[in-house]
Short mmCIF file of C-alpha atoms and ligand atoms in Angstrom, two decimals:
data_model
loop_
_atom_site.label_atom_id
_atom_site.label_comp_id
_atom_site.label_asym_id
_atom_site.label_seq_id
_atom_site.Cartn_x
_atom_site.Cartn_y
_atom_site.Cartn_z
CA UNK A 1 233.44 43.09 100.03
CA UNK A 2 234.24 40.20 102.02
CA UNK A 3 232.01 38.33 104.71
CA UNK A 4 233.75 38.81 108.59
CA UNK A 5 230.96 37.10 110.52
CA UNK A 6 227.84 35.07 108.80
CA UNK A 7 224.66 35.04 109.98
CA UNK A 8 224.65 32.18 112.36
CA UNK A 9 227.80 33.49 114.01
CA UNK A 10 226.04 36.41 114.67
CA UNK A 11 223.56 35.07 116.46
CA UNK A 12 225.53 32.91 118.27
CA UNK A 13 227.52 36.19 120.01
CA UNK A 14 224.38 38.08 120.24
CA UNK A 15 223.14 34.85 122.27
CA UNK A 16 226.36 34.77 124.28
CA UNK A 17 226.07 38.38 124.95
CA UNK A 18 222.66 38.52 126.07
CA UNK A 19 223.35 35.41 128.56
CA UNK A 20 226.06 37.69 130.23
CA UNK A 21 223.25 40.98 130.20
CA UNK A 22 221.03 38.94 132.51
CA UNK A 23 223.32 37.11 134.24
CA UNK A 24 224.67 41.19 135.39
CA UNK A 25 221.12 42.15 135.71
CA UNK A 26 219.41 39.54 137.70
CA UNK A 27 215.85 40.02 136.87
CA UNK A 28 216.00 43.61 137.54
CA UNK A 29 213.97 46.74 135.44
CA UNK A 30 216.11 47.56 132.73
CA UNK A 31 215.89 50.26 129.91
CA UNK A 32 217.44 49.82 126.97
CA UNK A 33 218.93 52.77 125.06
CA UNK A 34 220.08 52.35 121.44
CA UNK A 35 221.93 54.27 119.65
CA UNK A 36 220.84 55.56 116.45
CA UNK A 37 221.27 54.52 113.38
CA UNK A 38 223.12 51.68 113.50
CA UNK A 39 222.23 49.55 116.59
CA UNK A 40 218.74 49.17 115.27
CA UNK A 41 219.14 45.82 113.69
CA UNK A 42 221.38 44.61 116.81
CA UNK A 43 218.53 45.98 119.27
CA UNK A 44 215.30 44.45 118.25
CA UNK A 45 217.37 40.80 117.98
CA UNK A 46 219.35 41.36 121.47
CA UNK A 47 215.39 42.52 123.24
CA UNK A 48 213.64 39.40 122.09
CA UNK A 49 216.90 37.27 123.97
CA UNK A 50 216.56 39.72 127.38
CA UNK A 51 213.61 37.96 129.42
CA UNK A 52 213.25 40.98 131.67
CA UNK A 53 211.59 44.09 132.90
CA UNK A 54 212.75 45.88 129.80
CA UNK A 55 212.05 49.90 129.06
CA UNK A 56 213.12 50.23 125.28
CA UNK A 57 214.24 54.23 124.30
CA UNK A 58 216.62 55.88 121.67
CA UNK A 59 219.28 58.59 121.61
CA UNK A 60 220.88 59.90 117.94
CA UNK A 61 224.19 59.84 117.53
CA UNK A 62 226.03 61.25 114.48
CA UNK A 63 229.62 61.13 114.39
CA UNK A 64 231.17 61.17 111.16
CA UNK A 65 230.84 58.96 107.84
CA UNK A 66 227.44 60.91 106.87
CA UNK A 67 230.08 61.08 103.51
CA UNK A 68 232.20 58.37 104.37
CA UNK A 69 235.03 56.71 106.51
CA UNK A 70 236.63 59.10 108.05
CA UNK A 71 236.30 60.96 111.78
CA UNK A 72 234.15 64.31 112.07
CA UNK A 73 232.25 66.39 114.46
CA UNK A 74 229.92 64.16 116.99
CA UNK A 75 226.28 65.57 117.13
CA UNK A 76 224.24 63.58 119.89
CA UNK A 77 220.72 63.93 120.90
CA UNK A 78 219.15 62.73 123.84
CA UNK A 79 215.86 64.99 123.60
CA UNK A 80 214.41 61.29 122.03
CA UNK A 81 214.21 59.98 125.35
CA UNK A 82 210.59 59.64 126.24
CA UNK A 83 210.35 58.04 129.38
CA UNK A 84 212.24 59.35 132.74
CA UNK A 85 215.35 57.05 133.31
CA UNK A 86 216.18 58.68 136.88
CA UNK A 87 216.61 55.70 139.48
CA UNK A 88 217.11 53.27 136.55
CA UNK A 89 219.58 51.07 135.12
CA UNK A 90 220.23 52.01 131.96
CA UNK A 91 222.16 49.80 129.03
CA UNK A 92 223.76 51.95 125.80
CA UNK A 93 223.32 49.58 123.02
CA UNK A 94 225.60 50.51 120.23
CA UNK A 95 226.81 49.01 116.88
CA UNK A 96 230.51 49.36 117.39
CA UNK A 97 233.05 50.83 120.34
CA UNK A 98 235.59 52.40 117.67
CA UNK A 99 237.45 55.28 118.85
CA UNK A 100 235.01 54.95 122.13
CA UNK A 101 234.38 59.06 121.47
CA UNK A 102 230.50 58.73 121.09
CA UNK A 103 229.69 56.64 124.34
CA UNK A 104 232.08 58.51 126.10
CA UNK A 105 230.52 62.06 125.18
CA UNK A 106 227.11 60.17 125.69
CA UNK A 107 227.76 58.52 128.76
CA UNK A 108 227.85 61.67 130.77
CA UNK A 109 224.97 63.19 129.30
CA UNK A 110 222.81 60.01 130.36
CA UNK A 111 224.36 60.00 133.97
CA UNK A 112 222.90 64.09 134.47
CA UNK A 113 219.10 62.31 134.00
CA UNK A 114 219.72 60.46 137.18
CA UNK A 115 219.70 56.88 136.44
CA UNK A 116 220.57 54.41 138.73
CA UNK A 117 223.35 52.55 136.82
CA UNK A 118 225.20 53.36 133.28
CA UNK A 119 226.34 50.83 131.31
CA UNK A 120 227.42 49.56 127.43
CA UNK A 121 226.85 46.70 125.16
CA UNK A 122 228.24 46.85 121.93
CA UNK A 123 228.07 44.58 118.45
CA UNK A 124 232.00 44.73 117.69
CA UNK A 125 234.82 46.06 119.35
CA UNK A 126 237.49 47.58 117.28
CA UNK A 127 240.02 46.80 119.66
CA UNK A 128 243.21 49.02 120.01
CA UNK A 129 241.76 52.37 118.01
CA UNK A 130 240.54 53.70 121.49
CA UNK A 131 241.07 57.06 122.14
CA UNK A 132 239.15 57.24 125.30
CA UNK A 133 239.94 55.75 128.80
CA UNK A 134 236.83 53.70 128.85
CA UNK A 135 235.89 50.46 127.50
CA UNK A 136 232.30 48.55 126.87
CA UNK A 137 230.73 46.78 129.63
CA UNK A 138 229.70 43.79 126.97
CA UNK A 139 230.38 43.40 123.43
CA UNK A 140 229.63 40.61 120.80
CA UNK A 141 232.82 40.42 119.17
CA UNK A 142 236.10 41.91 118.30
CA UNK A 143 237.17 42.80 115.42
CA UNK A 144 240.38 43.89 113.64
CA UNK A 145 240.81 47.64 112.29
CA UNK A 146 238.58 47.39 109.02
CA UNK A 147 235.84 49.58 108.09
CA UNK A 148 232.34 47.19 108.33
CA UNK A 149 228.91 47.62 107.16
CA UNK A 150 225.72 45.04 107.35
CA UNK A 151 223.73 44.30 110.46
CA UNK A 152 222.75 47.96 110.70
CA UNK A 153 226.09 49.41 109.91
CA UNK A 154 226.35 51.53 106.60
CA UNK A 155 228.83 53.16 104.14
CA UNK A 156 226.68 56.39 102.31
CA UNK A 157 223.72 54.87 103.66
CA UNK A 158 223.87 51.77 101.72
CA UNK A 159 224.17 47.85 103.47
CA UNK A 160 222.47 48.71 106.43
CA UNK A 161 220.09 46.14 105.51
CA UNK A 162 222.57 42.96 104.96
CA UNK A 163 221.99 40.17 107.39
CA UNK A 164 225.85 39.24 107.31
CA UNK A 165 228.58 41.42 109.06
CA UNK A 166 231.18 42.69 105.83
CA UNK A 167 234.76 44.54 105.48
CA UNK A 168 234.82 46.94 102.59
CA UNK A 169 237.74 46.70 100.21
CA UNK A 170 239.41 49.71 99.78
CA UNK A 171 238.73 49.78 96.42
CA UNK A 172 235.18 49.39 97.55
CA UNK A 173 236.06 52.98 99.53
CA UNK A 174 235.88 56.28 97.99
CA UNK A 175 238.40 58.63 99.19
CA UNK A 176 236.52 60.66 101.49
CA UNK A 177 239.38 62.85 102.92
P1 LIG B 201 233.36 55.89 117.88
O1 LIG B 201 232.71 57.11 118.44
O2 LIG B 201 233.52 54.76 118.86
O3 LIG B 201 234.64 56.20 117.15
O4 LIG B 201 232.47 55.40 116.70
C1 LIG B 201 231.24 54.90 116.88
C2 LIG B 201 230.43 55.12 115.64
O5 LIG B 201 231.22 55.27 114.45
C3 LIG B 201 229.60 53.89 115.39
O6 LIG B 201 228.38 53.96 116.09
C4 LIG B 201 229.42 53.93 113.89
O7 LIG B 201 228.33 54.78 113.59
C5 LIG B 201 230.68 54.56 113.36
N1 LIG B 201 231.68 53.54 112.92
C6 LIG B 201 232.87 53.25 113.49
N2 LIG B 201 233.50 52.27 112.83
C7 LIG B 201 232.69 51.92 111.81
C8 LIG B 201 232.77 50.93 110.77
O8 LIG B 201 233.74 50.16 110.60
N3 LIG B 201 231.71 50.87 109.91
C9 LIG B 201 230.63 51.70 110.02
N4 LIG B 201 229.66 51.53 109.11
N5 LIG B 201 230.51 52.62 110.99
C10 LIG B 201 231.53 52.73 111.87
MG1 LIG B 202 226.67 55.11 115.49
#
């Protein structure tokens, strides 16, 4: 496993990213959606930066990698959603824009509640694996086309809990096929 981005340089484009939220926002209400599992870590540190009106709620998202790397069926919930978001703005918070096929299914499903605005913040940005015509409104970083665990992000379940960002070796990588 090898470190991609430490601690502090985490923080540092968590920082820069939340400057840019509230710069778009301008003191307006706000509710936060994340993204289950793996924005959780990424949510409670990007909150505590966002000095506004802030709504917090969660949606489940399962795409894939229950078993390992690899693509499979997306199963998204937004029955989690407590609190009405119709005439809202509403930020996705996820871990990583990869393919771009979960916010895009998502994205759609949020906009039939009503809310005022739709938009996406992400951790990392896997730039070029898109398969969707969309992009994230914000994201932390980008990153090159490795798979990564830490800061909320897991492989089996395990490293969600690191406080670094790591790529996986593919030795470190079962075949999951
Ligand atoms: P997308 O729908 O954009 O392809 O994928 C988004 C989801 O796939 C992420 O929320 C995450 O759960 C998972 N994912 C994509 N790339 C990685 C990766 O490199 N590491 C981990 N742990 N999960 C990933
Ligand atoms: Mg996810």
């Amino acid at each position: 496993m090898k470190t991609l981005l430490t601690e502090e340089q985490l923080g540092e484009g968590i920082r820069r990213m939340a400057g840019e939220i509230k710069k778009h926002y301008q003191g307006r209400p706000l509710t936060i959606v994340g993204v289950m599992i793996g924005s959780i870590v990424l949510l409670a540190d990007l909150i505590r930066l966002l000095d506004l009106p802030l709504r917090v709620e969660l949606v489940q998202a399962r795409s894939y990698r229950a078993g390992g790397t690899r693509p499979g069926p997306l199963a998204i919930n937004v029955d989690l959603l407590s609190e009405s978001i119709q005439g809202r703005d509403v930020l996705l918070i996820d871990d990583i824009f990869d393919t771009g096929r979960t916010l895009w299914e998502l994205i759609p499903q949020i906009d039939e509640l009503g809310p005022t605005s739709v938009r996406s913040a992400v951790l990392l940005w896997k730039e070029g694996r898109s398969e969707v015509t969309m992009k994230p409104d914000f994201a932390a970083f980008t990153i090159p086309n490795e798979f990564v665990v830490g800061y909320g992000l897991d492989y089996r379940d395990q490293y969600r809990n690191l406080p670094y960002l790591a790529a996986l070796e593919p030795h470190e990588i079962e075949d999951d096929a």
